[in-house]
Amino acid sequence: MAIYGTALLALCTLLGAALGELLGHVLHVKANVGGVGLAMLLLIAAKAWLARRGKLTPGLRLGVEFWGLMYIPIVVAMAAQQNVLAALEGGPMVVIAGISAVTLCFALVAVLGRVMGGRHG
Amino acid sequence: MGDIVQKILADQGLVLAFAVVGGLMLASTAVSRHLTGGRIHASAIAILAALALAWWGGVLTGGKKGLADVPGLAGLALMGGAMLRDFAIVATAFEVDVIEARKAGLMGVIALALGTIVPFVVGVGVAWSFGYRDAVSLTTLGAGTVTYIVGPVTGAALGASSPVIALSIATGVLKAVLVMTFTPMVARLIGLDNPRSAMAFGGLMGTVSGVAGGLAATDARLVPYGALTATFHTGIGCLVCPSIFFLIVRALA
């Protein structure tokens, strides 16, 4: 049943968020540390475990995959509620800091990809 | 008749948001196919259109939530809010190739470190050149350049002034908007076409919304890899900016 997949996804997301909060608390940080990433790792592990036991039914897959497919529309909705006006009206300091940081990081993606890619063949 | 419309707008916010975003995607797909010959991804057009609408919503209402502040479109805030965004991001992990992800482990860690240090240094440098000299403001503005969450968290922890915190948020939001907008354009140039470079990208860019939007507009298959590293970025930023980075800035300033 599809709800099993969605419930599994919900369980992994909740556990990951809780672990992220816990990690933040232990590290004395006022933020969730890697909650989404931890939830993703949990879901990957759960999928492998279910596959081994032959319990990865089409219905269950559908319940997870639907939300994966809804990701782009959700991101579009996210973009539609950004405070774009404030971002553009922040003045020259904001614009200069934003543009230089993003440009530098784009360049570093290229450098890192080339250097590390070469090492792994 | 007007009453019925009012009632639907008020009671069916999330459902209305699904319909609105669906319409926007449909229009973007048509624009992508007929006006650009498929060269510009429909998702990229949809995200750009959504950002433009968010700007318009801000002008119209003077609010902070873009189009979601327009009466009747409040459902967009729920659909595009952190809860459903994170839920959908986790779901994309279902398609992750574990072997690919493991291979990129070390690169992800290096990218995360660089992605925190480099924007921070840039932010502090720019703030310095604009006349800021106290360590608290410099650190807060540097932290805002990491992400728009790290900025206010750091500023609140250090007791920065409200205008400085607002500027740090604006820098972070601008960064997210720039990443969403320009990633599809520079993707080929920076070799962003495989899971490993997507993990480096996620760690370096950091901003979850920027990475999520940018990769969705470039190649949806890369999303889970970028999201996997980007999600650690804000936490790490909130950890080091008000502590180690602040001590370094105070020693230097």
Short mmCIF file of C-alpha atoms in Angstrom, two decimals:
data_model
loop_
_atom_site.label_atom_id
_atom_site.label_comp_id
_atom_site.label_asym_id
_atom_site.label_seq_id
_atom_site.Cartn_x
_atom_site.Cartn_y
_atom_site.Cartn_z
CA MET A 1 0.00 0.00 0.00
CA ALA A 2 1.19 3.48 -0.88
CA ILE A 3 0.65 4.80 2.63
CA TYR A 4 3.35 2.40 3.89
CA GLY A 5 5.84 4.15 1.63
CA THR A 6 4.72 7.62 2.69
CA ALA A 7 4.71 6.56 6.35
CA LEU A 8 8.23 5.14 5.98
CA LEU A 9 9.35 8.43 4.42
CA ALA A 10 7.68 10.35 7.26
CA LEU A 11 9.32 8.15 9.89
CA CYS A 12 12.78 8.64 8.34
CA THR A 13 12.23 12.42 8.05
CA LEU A 14 11.07 12.70 11.68
CA LEU A 15 13.91 10.53 13.02
CA GLY A 16 16.46 12.48 10.96
CA ALA A 17 15.08 15.82 12.17
CA ALA A 18 15.19 14.59 15.78
CA LEU A 19 18.78 13.35 15.38
CA GLY A 20 19.75 16.68 13.78
CA GLU A 21 18.23 18.57 16.73
CA LEU A 22 20.02 16.28 19.18
CA LEU A 23 23.32 16.80 17.38
CA GLY A 24 22.74 20.57 17.48
CA HIS A 25 22.01 20.37 21.21
CA VAL A 26 25.14 18.30 21.92
CA LEU A 27 27.29 20.72 19.89
CA HIS A 28 25.61 23.78 21.50
CA VAL A 29 24.36 25.04 18.12
CA LYS A 30 21.02 26.80 17.69
CA ALA A 31 20.27 24.87 14.51
CA ASN A 32 19.44 21.45 13.15
CA VAL A 33 22.74 19.79 12.15
CA GLY A 34 22.28 17.71 9.03
CA GLY A 35 18.77 16.49 9.87
CA VAL A 36 17.71 16.14 6.25
CA GLY A 37 20.97 14.40 5.31
CA LEU A 38 20.62 11.94 8.20
CA ALA A 39 17.00 11.27 7.16
CA MET A 40 18.20 10.56 3.61
CA LEU A 41 20.77 8.07 4.92
CA LEU A 42 18.04 6.39 7.02
CA LEU A 43 15.77 6.09 3.98
CA ILE A 44 18.60 4.60 1.88
CA ALA A 45 19.26 2.04 4.64
CA ALA A 46 15.54 1.25 5.01
CA LYS A 47 15.21 0.70 1.26
CA ALA A 48 18.17 -1.71 1.21
CA TRP A 49 16.78 -3.61 4.23
CA LEU A 50 13.30 -3.93 2.67
CA ALA A 51 14.77 -5.01 -0.67
CA ARG A 52 16.79 -7.77 1.02
CA ARG A 53 13.66 -9.10 2.73
CA GLY A 54 11.60 -8.87 -0.48
CA LYS A 55 9.22 -6.35 1.09
CA LEU A 56 9.85 -3.51 -1.39
CA THR A 57 6.41 -3.70 -3.05
CA PRO A 58 5.35 -1.46 -5.99
CA GLY A 59 2.74 0.19 -3.75
CA LEU A 60 5.31 1.07 -1.11
CA ARG A 61 7.70 2.46 -3.77
CA LEU A 62 4.89 4.60 -5.19
CA GLY A 63 4.22 6.11 -1.76
CA VAL A 64 7.83 7.37 -1.58
CA GLU A 65 8.44 8.15 -5.24
CA PHE A 66 5.38 10.37 -5.56
CA TRP A 67 6.95 12.79 -3.08
CA GLY A 68 10.29 12.62 -4.89
CA LEU A 69 8.48 13.64 -8.09
CA MET A 70 6.65 16.46 -6.28
CA TYR A 71 10.01 17.90 -5.33
CA ILE A 72 10.34 20.26 -8.29
CA PRO A 73 6.84 21.79 -7.97
CA ILE A 74 7.53 22.23 -4.24
CA VAL A 75 10.80 24.02 -5.08
CA VAL A 76 8.88 26.28 -7.48
CA ALA A 77 6.46 27.14 -4.63
CA MET A 78 9.50 27.75 -2.41
CA ALA A 79 10.96 30.15 -4.99
CA ALA A 80 7.63 32.00 -5.17
CA GLN A 81 7.77 32.85 -1.46
CA GLN A 82 11.35 34.13 -1.24
CA ASN A 83 11.87 37.71 -0.13
CA VAL A 84 13.32 38.66 -3.52
CA LEU A 85 12.50 42.33 -3.04
CA ALA A 86 14.64 42.58 0.12
CA ALA A 87 17.46 40.62 -1.54
CA LEU A 88 17.57 43.09 -4.44
CA GLU A 89 17.11 46.20 -2.29
CA GLY A 90 19.82 45.37 0.24
CA GLY A 91 22.23 47.84 -1.31
CA PRO A 92 25.66 47.53 -2.93
CA MET A 93 27.31 45.70 -0.03
CA VAL A 94 24.77 42.87 -0.17
CA VAL A 95 25.01 42.66 -3.96
CA ILE A 96 28.82 42.66 -4.01
CA ALA A 97 29.13 40.07 -1.20
CA GLY A 98 26.48 37.81 -2.77
CA ILE A 99 27.84 37.91 -6.30
CA SER A 100 31.51 37.43 -5.31
CA ALA A 101 30.75 34.53 -2.97
CA VAL A 102 28.60 32.72 -5.54
CA THR A 103 31.10 33.30 -8.39
CA LEU A 104 34.01 32.03 -6.28
CA CYS A 105 32.08 28.93 -5.19
CA PHE A 106 31.02 28.12 -8.77
CA ALA A 107 34.71 28.28 -9.75
CA LEU A 108 35.64 26.02 -6.83
CA VAL A 109 33.08 23.41 -7.95
CA ALA A 110 34.93 23.26 -11.28
CA VAL A 111 38.36 23.06 -9.59
CA LEU A 112 37.29 20.43 -7.04
CA GLY A 113 35.56 18.35 -9.72
CA ARG A 114 38.67 18.38 -11.87
CA VAL A 115 41.20 17.69 -9.10
CA MET A 116 39.26 14.98 -7.28
CA GLY A 117 37.78 13.53 -10.47
CA GLY A 118 41.31 12.99 -11.78
CA ARG A 119 42.41 11.22 -8.62
CA HIS A 120 39.58 8.70 -8.80
CA GLY A 121 40.18 8.11 -12.48
CA MET B 1 -20.73 34.36 -6.37
CA GLY B 2 -18.09 36.59 -4.77
CA ASP B 3 -18.76 34.88 -1.44
CA ILE B 4 -18.13 31.46 -2.93
CA VAL B 5 -14.81 32.58 -4.43
CA GLN B 6 -13.81 34.17 -1.10
CA LYS B 7 -14.65 30.98 0.78
CA ILE B 8 -12.74 28.74 -1.63
CA LEU B 9 -9.69 31.03 -1.49
CA ALA B 10 -9.76 31.00 2.31
CA ASP B 11 -10.48 27.30 2.90
CA GLN B 12 -8.57 25.60 0.09
CA GLY B 13 -5.18 27.34 0.30
CA LEU B 14 -2.91 24.32 -0.20
CA VAL B 15 -5.11 22.80 -2.92
CA LEU B 16 -5.14 26.14 -4.71
CA ALA B 17 -1.33 26.28 -4.47
CA PHE B 18 -1.10 22.85 -6.17
CA ALA B 19 -3.27 24.15 -9.02
CA VAL B 20 -1.33 27.42 -9.35
CA VAL B 21 2.08 25.70 -9.41
CA GLY B 22 0.73 23.11 -11.86
CA GLY B 23 -0.40 25.90 -14.17
CA LEU B 24 2.97 27.62 -13.84
CA MET B 25 4.79 24.37 -14.72
CA LEU B 26 2.51 23.85 -17.73
CA ALA B 27 3.18 27.38 -19.01
CA SER B 28 6.93 26.95 -18.40
CA THR B 29 6.99 23.68 -20.32
CA ALA B 30 5.28 25.40 -23.27
CA VAL B 31 7.77 28.30 -23.14
CA SER B 32 10.70 25.88 -22.89
CA ARG B 33 9.52 23.82 -25.87
CA HIS B 34 8.29 26.54 -28.23
CA LEU B 35 10.44 29.58 -27.41
CA THR B 36 13.78 27.97 -26.52
CA GLY B 37 13.53 24.74 -28.49
CA GLY B 38 13.98 22.80 -25.25
CA ARG B 39 17.42 24.34 -24.60
CA ILE B 40 16.33 25.93 -21.32
CA HIS B 41 14.89 23.44 -18.86
CA ALA B 42 11.18 23.94 -18.05
CA SER B 43 12.02 23.74 -14.32
CA ALA B 44 14.54 26.58 -14.70
CA ILE B 45 11.92 28.77 -16.38
CA ALA B 46 9.35 27.88 -13.70
CA ILE B 47 11.78 28.78 -10.89
CA LEU B 48 12.75 32.07 -12.54
CA ALA B 49 9.09 32.91 -13.12
CA ALA B 50 8.35 32.05 -9.47
CA LEU B 51 11.18 34.35 -8.30
CA ALA B 52 9.86 37.15 -10.52
CA LEU B 53 6.36 36.61 -9.11
CA ALA B 54 7.84 36.63 -5.60
CA TRP B 55 9.41 40.01 -6.36
CA TRP B 56 6.07 41.26 -7.69
CA GLY B 57 4.30 39.93 -4.57
CA GLY B 58 6.77 41.83 -2.41
CA VAL B 59 6.17 45.07 -4.32
CA LEU B 60 2.40 44.57 -4.16
CA THR B 61 2.04 43.70 -0.48
CA GLY B 62 5.22 44.97 1.17
CA GLY B 63 5.43 41.59 2.94
CA LYS B 64 8.37 39.23 3.41
CA LYS B 65 6.98 36.08 1.82
CA GLY B 66 6.83 37.08 -1.85
CA LEU B 67 3.77 35.79 -3.70
CA ALA B 68 2.57 33.94 -0.59
CA ASP B 69 1.61 37.30 0.96
CA VAL B 70 -0.95 37.94 -1.78
CA PRO B 71 -4.39 37.16 -0.31
CA GLY B 72 -5.59 33.80 -1.54
CA LEU B 73 -2.08 32.54 -2.31
CA ALA B 74 -1.04 31.89 1.29
CA GLY B 75 -1.12 28.15 0.49
CA LEU B 76 2.17 28.64 -1.38
CA ALA B 77 3.84 29.21 1.99
CA LEU B 78 2.74 25.76 3.15
CA MET B 79 3.51 24.00 -0.15
CA GLY B 80 6.96 25.63 -0.46
CA GLY B 81 7.70 25.81 3.27
CA ALA B 82 10.49 23.96 5.05
CA MET B 83 8.27 21.02 6.11
CA LEU B 84 7.18 19.81 2.66
CA ARG B 85 10.50 20.88 1.10
CA ASP B 86 12.50 18.68 3.47
CA PHE B 87 9.97 15.82 3.11
CA ALA B 88 10.34 15.87 -0.69
CA ILE B 89 14.14 16.21 -0.53
CA VAL B 90 14.37 13.12 1.71
CA ALA B 91 12.15 11.24 -0.79
CA THR B 92 14.67 11.90 -3.59
CA ALA B 93 17.20 9.79 -1.61
CA PHE B 94 15.22 6.73 -2.74
CA GLU B 95 17.04 7.00 -6.08
CA VAL B 96 20.55 7.59 -4.68
CA ASP B 97 23.28 5.33 -6.00
CA VAL B 98 25.03 4.37 -2.73
CA ILE B 99 28.32 3.48 -4.44
CA GLU B 100 28.51 6.86 -6.19
CA ALA B 101 27.66 8.71 -2.97
CA ARG B 102 30.33 6.82 -1.01
CA LYS B 103 32.98 7.56 -3.65
CA ALA B 104 32.33 11.28 -3.21
CA GLY B 105 32.56 11.19 0.59
CA LEU B 106 35.96 12.89 1.01
CA MET B 107 35.15 15.41 -1.69
CA GLY B 108 31.90 16.25 0.13
CA VAL B 109 33.81 16.98 3.35
CA ILE B 110 36.37 19.20 1.56
CA ALA B 111 33.55 21.00 -0.28
CA LEU B 112 31.71 21.61 3.01
CA ALA B 113 34.84 23.09 4.62
CA LEU B 114 35.59 25.35 1.64
CA GLY B 115 31.92 26.24 1.28
CA THR B 116 31.90 27.62 4.83
CA ILE B 117 35.32 29.34 4.88
CA VAL B 118 35.29 30.99 1.43
CA PRO B 119 31.89 32.80 1.61
CA PHE B 120 32.66 33.85 5.21
CA VAL B 121 35.98 35.42 4.22
CA VAL B 122 34.34 37.13 1.24
CA GLY B 123 31.53 38.47 3.43
CA VAL B 124 33.92 39.78 6.10
CA GLY B 125 36.17 41.32 3.44
CA VAL B 126 33.30 43.15 1.73
CA ALA B 127 31.91 44.34 5.08
CA TRP B 128 35.40 45.63 6.01
CA SER B 129 35.68 47.53 2.74
CA PHE B 130 32.28 49.14 3.49
CA GLY B 131 33.62 50.52 6.76
CA TYR B 132 32.56 47.93 9.34
CA ARG B 133 35.29 47.46 11.96
CA ASP B 134 33.74 45.74 15.00
CA ALA B 135 34.18 41.97 15.20
CA VAL B 136 30.49 41.28 15.95
CA SER B 137 29.18 43.04 12.81
CA LEU B 138 31.96 41.64 10.63
CA THR B 139 31.30 38.07 11.81
CA THR B 140 27.52 38.42 11.37
CA LEU B 141 27.86 39.80 7.84
CA GLY B 142 30.36 37.04 6.97
CA ALA B 143 27.97 34.44 8.39
CA GLY B 144 25.11 35.83 6.29
CA THR B 145 27.20 35.17 3.20
CA VAL B 146 27.33 31.48 4.23
CA THR B 147 23.50 31.13 4.31
CA TYR B 148 20.56 33.30 5.33
CA ILE B 149 20.03 31.12 8.41
CA VAL B 150 23.64 31.17 9.62
CA GLY B 151 23.63 35.01 9.49
CA PRO B 152 20.77 35.71 11.94
CA VAL B 153 21.68 32.74 14.19
CA THR B 154 25.25 34.08 14.48
CA GLY B 155 24.06 37.67 14.85
CA ALA B 156 21.64 36.72 17.63
CA ALA B 157 24.30 34.70 19.43
CA LEU B 158 26.83 37.55 19.32
CA GLY B 159 24.34 40.36 19.97
CA ALA B 160 24.69 42.13 16.62
CA SER B 161 22.50 45.16 15.82
CA SER B 162 19.21 44.67 14.00
CA PRO B 163 20.23 46.44 10.74
CA VAL B 164 23.36 44.28 10.54
CA ILE B 165 21.28 41.11 11.02
CA ALA B 166 18.84 42.31 8.33
CA LEU B 167 21.76 42.89 5.94
CA SER B 168 23.17 39.43 6.69
CA ILE B 169 19.78 37.86 5.89
CA ALA B 170 19.52 39.87 2.66
CA THR B 171 22.99 38.67 1.59
CA GLY B 172 22.03 35.04 2.23
CA VAL B 173 18.72 35.35 0.38
CA LEU B 174 20.45 37.01 -2.56
CA LYS B 175 22.97 34.15 -2.59
CA ALA B 176 20.13 31.59 -2.72
CA VAL B 177 18.42 33.51 -5.53
CA LEU B 178 21.69 33.78 -7.50
CA VAL B 179 22.41 30.05 -7.10
CA MET B 180 18.88 29.14 -8.25
CA THR B 181 19.14 31.46 -11.25
CA PHE B 182 22.66 30.87 -12.51
CA THR B 183 23.30 27.17 -11.80
CA PRO B 184 21.61 25.92 -14.99
CA MET B 185 23.54 28.52 -17.01
CA VAL B 186 27.01 27.63 -15.69
CA ALA B 187 26.39 23.90 -15.13
CA ARG B 188 28.28 22.76 -18.22
CA LEU B 189 31.11 25.23 -17.63
CA ILE B 190 31.82 23.93 -14.11
CA GLY B 191 31.33 20.24 -14.99
CA LEU B 192 28.12 19.83 -13.00
CA ASP B 193 26.89 16.70 -14.77
CA ASN B 194 27.57 13.76 -12.42
CA PRO B 195 26.74 12.71 -8.83
CA ARG B 196 30.26 13.49 -7.57
CA SER B 197 30.36 17.08 -8.80
CA ALA B 198 26.77 17.50 -7.54
CA MET B 199 27.97 16.56 -4.03
CA ALA B 200 30.83 19.06 -4.30
CA PHE B 201 28.33 21.66 -5.53
CA GLY B 202 25.98 21.03 -2.59
CA GLY B 203 28.78 21.38 -0.05
CA LEU B 204 30.24 24.52 -1.62
CA MET B 205 27.00 26.39 -2.28
CA GLY B 206 25.43 25.39 1.00
CA THR B 207 22.09 27.17 0.86
CA VAL B 208 19.59 24.29 0.73
CA SER B 209 17.00 26.33 -1.14
CA GLY B 210 19.60 27.56 -3.66
CA VAL B 211 21.06 24.10 -4.22
CA ALA B 212 17.60 22.51 -4.39
CA GLY B 213 16.35 25.05 -6.93
CA GLY B 214 19.56 25.20 -8.94
CA LEU B 215 19.92 21.44 -9.35
CA ALA B 216 16.21 20.94 -10.05
CA ALA B 217 16.56 23.41 -12.92
CA THR B 218 19.73 21.73 -14.20
CA ASP B 219 19.16 17.97 -13.92
CA ALA B 220 16.66 16.52 -11.45
CA ARG B 221 18.70 13.30 -11.13
CA LEU B 222 21.50 15.24 -9.41
CA VAL B 223 19.22 16.71 -6.72
CA PRO B 224 19.65 14.02 -4.03
CA TYR B 225 23.47 14.13 -4.23
CA GLY B 226 23.62 17.92 -3.87
CA ALA B 227 21.00 17.94 -1.12
CA LEU B 228 22.90 15.27 0.83
CA THR B 229 25.91 17.57 1.40
CA ALA B 230 24.08 20.92 1.42
CA THR B 231 21.94 19.87 4.37
CA PHE B 232 24.99 19.74 6.66
CA HIS B 233 26.07 23.21 5.59
CA THR B 234 23.76 25.36 7.72
CA GLY B 235 24.47 23.32 10.86
CA ILE B 236 28.23 23.54 10.39
CA GLY B 237 27.97 27.26 9.66
CA CYS B 238 25.94 27.83 12.84
CA LEU B 239 28.57 25.83 14.73
CA VAL B 240 31.77 27.57 13.58
CA CYS B 241 30.67 31.15 12.75
CA PRO B 242 29.72 32.37 16.26
CA SER B 243 32.59 30.40 17.85
CA ILE B 244 35.91 29.77 16.04
CA PHE B 245 35.35 32.27 13.22
CA PHE B 246 34.28 35.00 15.66
CA LEU B 247 37.42 34.46 17.80
CA ILE B 248 39.62 34.68 14.69
CA VAL B 249 37.89 37.85 13.45
CA ARG B 250 38.14 39.45 16.93
CA ALA B 251 41.85 38.63 17.07
CA LEU B 252 42.42 40.21 13.65
CA ALA B 253 40.04 43.19 13.78
#
